[in-house]
C-alpha cells in the first residue's frame, strides 16, 4: 500500500502546468523581443540623421518641440535596441 496522499499527483500536474506556461511565456517574450531590438537598434542609428535639417535651419517655435520629441525617441530606441546582435 502506498503512503502518498491522493493530492500528490494533482500537485505535480499543477506544478508541471505552471512550468510549461512559464516556459511558453518566456519563449513568446524572446520571439517578440528580437524584432523589437532590431527595430530599436536601426531606429537609433537612423534618427540622428533627422537632427541635421532641424539644427541647420535653427530651432524656432514648434521645431523645438519636434527636436525634443526626436531626442526622446532616439533615447528610447537606444535603450530598446541596446542588446541587438549580442
Tab-separated table of N, CA, C and O in Angstrom, residues 34-62:
chain	number	residue	atom	x	y	z
A	34	UNK	N	13.242	39.984	-30.003
A	34	UNK	CA	14.258	40.053	-31.067
A	34	UNK	C	13.906	41.087	-32.140
A	34	UNK	O	14.743	41.938	-32.466
A	35	UNK	N	12.689	41.072	-32.698
A	35	UNK	CA	12.369	42.104	-33.693
A	35	UNK	C	12.325	43.513	-33.102
A	35	UNK	O	12.718	44.477	-33.767
A	36	UNK	N	11.892	43.632	-31.847
A	36	UNK	CA	11.875	44.958	-31.217
A	36	UNK	C	13.286	45.494	-31.040
A	36	UNK	O	13.536	46.682	-31.257
A	37	UNK	N	14.220	44.632	-30.639
A	37	UNK	CA	15.616	45.063	-30.508
A	37	UNK	C	16.187	45.472	-31.861
A	37	UNK	O	16.911	46.448	-31.971
A	38	UNK	N	15.851	44.705	-32.905
A	38	UNK	CA	16.319	45.012	-34.253
A	38	UNK	C	15.832	46.394	-34.692
A	38	UNK	O	16.616	47.236	-35.142
A	39	UNK	N	14.537	46.632	-34.535
A	39	UNK	CA	13.957	47.928	-34.924
A	39	UNK	C	14.532	49.042	-34.065
A	39	UNK	O	14.864	50.123	-34.569
A	40	UNK	N	14.663	48.806	-32.779
A	40	UNK	CA	15.221	49.818	-31.888
A	40	UNK	C	16.644	50.185	-32.261
A	40	UNK	O	17.024	51.355	-32.269
A	41	UNK	N	17.446	49.182	-32.582
A	41	UNK	CA	18.834	49.437	-32.968
A	41	UNK	C	18.918	50.312	-34.219
A	41	UNK	O	19.618	51.318	-34.246
A	42	UNK	N	18.180	49.906	-35.256
A	42	UNK	CA	18.278	50.657	-36.500
A	42	UNK	C	17.596	52.020	-36.423
A	42	UNK	O	18.013	52.963	-37.098
A	43	UNK	N	16.592	52.149	-35.586
A	43	UNK	CA	15.995	53.466	-35.358
A	43	UNK	C	17.005	54.373	-34.656
A	43	UNK	O	17.120	55.560	-34.991
A	44	UNK	N	17.749	53.820	-33.698
A	44	UNK	CA	18.773	54.603	-33.006
A	44	UNK	C	19.874	55.043	-33.966
A	44	UNK	O	20.467	56.112	-33.805
A	45	UNK	N	20.136	54.243	-34.978
A	45	UNK	CA	21.141	54.606	-35.979
A	45	UNK	C	20.599	55.683	-36.931
A	45	UNK	O	21.296	56.646	-37.268
A	46	UNK	N	19.344	55.552	-37.346
A	46	UNK	CA	18.782	56.432	-38.380
A	46	UNK	C	18.265	57.773	-37.849
A	46	UNK	O	18.341	58.784	-38.558
A	47	UNK	N	17.717	57.790	-36.646
A	47	UNK	CA	17.088	59.018	-36.135
A	47	UNK	C	18.023	60.230	-36.073
A	47	UNK	O	17.578	61.348	-36.344
A	48	UNK	N	19.295	60.083	-35.745
A	48	UNK	CA	20.161	61.271	-35.718
A	48	UNK	C	20.268	62.000	-37.068
A	48	UNK	O	20.557	63.198	-37.100
A	49	UNK	N	20.007	61.302	-38.169
A	49	UNK	CA	20.034	61.978	-39.463
A	49	UNK	C	18.916	63.010	-39.583
A	49	UNK	O	19.000	63.938	-40.386
A	50	UNK	N	17.864	62.851	-38.797
A	50	UNK	CA	16.773	63.824	-38.812
A	50	UNK	C	17.105	65.065	-38.003
A	50	UNK	O	16.430	66.086	-38.131
A	51	UNK	N	18.148	65.012	-37.180
A	51	UNK	CA	18.569	66.196	-36.429
A	51	UNK	C	19.120	67.267	-37.359
A	51	UNK	O	18.945	68.454	-37.108
A	52	UNK	N	19.809	66.835	-38.404
A	52	UNK	CA	20.540	67.760	-39.280
A	52	UNK	C	19.639	68.848	-39.860
A	52	UNK	O	19.946	70.038	-39.713
A	53	UNK	N	18.527	68.525	-40.517
A	53	UNK	CA	17.713	69.606	-41.075
A	53	UNK	C	17.115	70.516	-39.999
A	53	UNK	O	16.991	71.727	-40.218
A	54	UNK	N	16.779	69.948	-38.854
A	54	UNK	CA	16.235	70.775	-37.779
A	54	UNK	C	17.279	71.750	-37.250
A	54	UNK	O	16.992	72.927	-37.043
A	55	UNK	N	18.469	71.256	-37.028
A	55	UNK	CA	19.522	72.113	-36.478
A	55	UNK	C	20.074	73.082	-37.513
A	55	UNK	O	20.484	74.193	-37.173
A	56	UNK	N	20.095	72.666	-38.767
A	56	UNK	CA	20.619	73.525	-39.827
A	56	UNK	C	19.759	74.777	-39.996
A	56	UNK	O	20.279	75.872	-40.171
A	57	UNK	N	18.454	74.616	-39.932
A	57	UNK	CA	17.550	75.756	-40.104
A	57	UNK	C	17.317	76.543	-38.830
A	57	UNK	O	16.705	77.603	-38.855
A	58	UNK	N	17.803	76.056	-37.714
A	58	UNK	CA	17.575	76.726	-36.441
A	58	UNK	C	16.271	76.262	-35.828
A	58	UNK	O	15.318	75.940	-36.526
A	59	UNK	N	16.254	76.232	-34.526
A	59	UNK	CA	15.067	75.762	-33.824
A	59	UNK	C	14.189	76.950	-33.456
A	59	UNK	O	14.567	77.781	-32.640
A	60	UNK	N	13.027	77.020	-34.063
A	60	UNK	CA	12.081	78.106	-33.787
A	60	UNK	C	10.709	77.508	-33.496
A	60	UNK	O	10.233	76.638	-34.231
A	61	UNK	N	10.074	77.965	-32.454
A	61	UNK	CA	8.704	77.582	-32.152
A	61	UNK	C	8.503	76.089	-31.995
A	61	UNK	O	9.072	75.455	-31.119
A	62	UNK	N	7.680	75.539	-32.865
A	62	UNK	CA	7.322	74.116	-32.765
A	62	UNK	C	8.497	73.203	-33.130
A	62	UNK	O	8.471	72.018	-32.806
